[in-house]
Amino acid sequence: MFTVGATAGLAWELPYRNTVLYGKPAEVYHRRSRRELYHKVELMLRTQGKDGKACVLKAICKAAGRRREDVGKGSFLEETLHSIFT
């Protein structure tokens, strides 16, 4: 049951603020949402007894080190994780 709850929490978070700040560049929102996602992944890994921060940092480094010609040739999961961590 925990897996379903964690998956739903990561995928379909309901908005908790009823105001949207306009006037900031899209990059600011992109960084903020990515930072929040990394934090959620860290928490999920921590509940399973792993060092969440180290795992996320390692995933970011591995994704950044991927050769450009290999992008788009991996499995669906590989490409999804690459887009999340780069």
mmCIF file of C-alpha atoms in Angstrom:
data_model
loop_
_atom_site.group_PDB
_atom_site.id
_atom_site.type_symbol
_atom_site.label_atom_id
_atom_site.label_comp_id
_atom_site.label_asym_id
_atom_site.label_seq_id
_atom_site.Cartn_x
_atom_site.Cartn_y
_atom_site.Cartn_z
ATOM 1 C CA MET A 1 0.000 0.000 0.000
ATOM 2 C CA PHE A 2 2.914 2.353 0.702
ATOM 3 C CA THR A 3 4.161 2.018 -2.876
ATOM 4 C CA VAL A 4 0.814 3.090 -4.299
ATOM 5 C CA GLY A 5 0.641 6.050 -1.914
ATOM 6 C CA ALA A 6 4.197 7.153 -2.665
ATOM 7 C CA THR A 7 3.606 6.836 -6.396
ATOM 8 C CA ALA A 8 0.391 8.826 -6.259
ATOM 9 C CA GLY A 9 2.041 11.463 -4.071
ATOM 10 C CA LEU A 10 4.900 11.907 -6.524
ATOM 11 C CA ALA A 11 2.747 11.927 -9.636
ATOM 12 C CA TRP A 12 -0.447 13.770 -8.711
ATOM 13 C CA GLU A 13 0.290 16.354 -6.095
ATOM 14 C CA LEU A 14 -2.581 18.729 -5.575
ATOM 15 C CA PRO A 15 -1.790 22.449 -5.537
ATOM 16 C CA TYR A 16 -1.669 23.957 -2.079
ATOM 17 C CA ARG A 17 -1.317 27.613 -3.011
ATOM 18 C CA ASN A 18 -4.231 29.414 -4.574
ATOM 19 C CA THR A 19 -2.118 32.166 -6.117
ATOM 20 C CA VAL A 20 0.321 31.891 -8.984
ATOM 21 C CA LEU A 21 3.224 34.271 -9.189
ATOM 22 C CA TYR A 22 3.471 35.624 -12.696
ATOM 23 C CA GLY A 23 6.297 37.756 -13.934
ATOM 24 C CA LYS A 24 9.122 35.322 -13.206
ATOM 25 C CA PRO A 25 10.892 33.503 -15.997
ATOM 26 C CA ALA A 26 9.890 29.901 -16.683
ATOM 27 C CA GLU A 27 13.356 28.730 -15.582
ATOM 28 C CA VAL A 28 12.581 29.779 -12.009
ATOM 29 C CA TYR A 29 9.484 27.583 -11.914
ATOM 30 C CA HIS A 30 11.332 24.750 -13.638
ATOM 31 C CA ARG A 31 14.159 24.831 -11.061
ATOM 32 C CA ARG A 32 11.711 25.011 -8.173
ATOM 33 C CA SER A 33 9.634 22.055 -9.362
ATOM 34 C CA ARG A 34 12.777 20.024 -10.037
ATOM 35 C CA ARG A 35 14.129 20.854 -6.588
ATOM 36 C CA GLU A 36 10.846 19.737 -5.018
ATOM 37 C CA LEU A 37 10.910 16.493 -7.019
ATOM 38 C CA TYR A 38 14.492 15.755 -5.915
ATOM 39 C CA HIS A 39 13.458 16.331 -2.310
ATOM 40 C CA LYS A 40 10.539 13.902 -2.658
ATOM 41 C CA VAL A 41 12.779 11.264 -4.216
ATOM 42 C CA GLU A 42 15.255 11.738 -1.344
ATOM 43 C CA LEU A 43 12.482 11.236 1.212
ATOM 44 C CA MET A 44 11.162 8.155 -0.568
ATOM 45 C CA LEU A 45 14.635 6.586 -0.662
ATOM 46 C CA ARG A 46 15.248 7.499 2.975
ATOM 47 C CA THR A 47 12.101 5.625 4.027
ATOM 48 C CA GLN A 48 13.617 2.542 2.405
ATOM 49 C CA GLY A 49 16.828 2.896 4.433
ATOM 50 C CA LYS A 50 19.008 4.448 1.740
ATOM 51 C CA ASP A 51 20.959 7.699 1.696
ATOM 52 C CA GLY A 52 18.505 9.638 -0.457
ATOM 53 C CA LYS A 53 20.658 12.712 -1.023
ATOM 54 C CA ALA A 54 23.660 10.660 -2.150
ATOM 55 C CA CYS A 55 21.463 8.604 -4.503
ATOM 56 C CA VAL A 56 19.953 11.711 -6.098
ATOM 57 C CA LEU A 57 23.363 13.361 -6.518
ATOM 58 C CA LYS A 58 24.757 10.177 -8.073
ATOM 59 C CA ALA A 59 21.802 9.991 -10.474
ATOM 60 C CA ILE A 60 22.359 13.621 -11.507
ATOM 61 C CA CYS A 61 26.060 12.973 -12.158
ATOM 62 C CA LYS A 62 25.351 9.792 -14.131
ATOM 63 C CA ALA A 63 22.698 11.517 -16.233
ATOM 64 C CA ALA A 64 24.998 14.454 -16.942
ATOM 65 C CA GLY A 65 27.801 12.097 -17.971
ATOM 66 C CA ARG A 66 25.692 10.323 -20.585
ATOM 67 C CA ARG A 67 27.038 10.666 -24.094
ATOM 68 C CA ARG A 68 25.005 12.897 -26.362
ATOM 69 C CA GLU A 69 24.745 10.283 -29.101
ATOM 70 C CA ASP A 70 23.202 7.791 -26.627
ATOM 71 C CA VAL A 71 20.299 10.100 -25.762
ATOM 72 C CA GLY A 72 17.089 8.796 -27.303
ATOM 73 C CA LYS A 73 18.370 5.240 -27.727
ATOM 74 C CA GLY A 74 17.626 3.896 -24.258
ATOM 75 C CA SER A 75 14.550 2.280 -22.812
ATOM 76 C CA PHE A 76 11.527 4.331 -21.820
ATOM 77 C CA LEU A 77 12.627 4.303 -18.170
ATOM 78 C CA GLU A 78 16.207 5.328 -19.026
ATOM 79 C CA GLU A 79 15.008 8.246 -21.113
ATOM 80 C CA THR A 80 12.515 9.343 -18.457
ATOM 81 C CA LEU A 81 15.150 9.286 -15.717
ATOM 82 C CA HIS A 82 17.603 11.108 -17.975
ATOM 83 C CA SER A 83 15.102 13.889 -18.608
ATOM 84 C CA ILE A 84 14.352 14.185 -14.879
ATOM 85 C CA PHE A 85 17.967 14.307 -13.732
ATOM 86 C CA THR A 86 19.411 16.603 -16.413
#
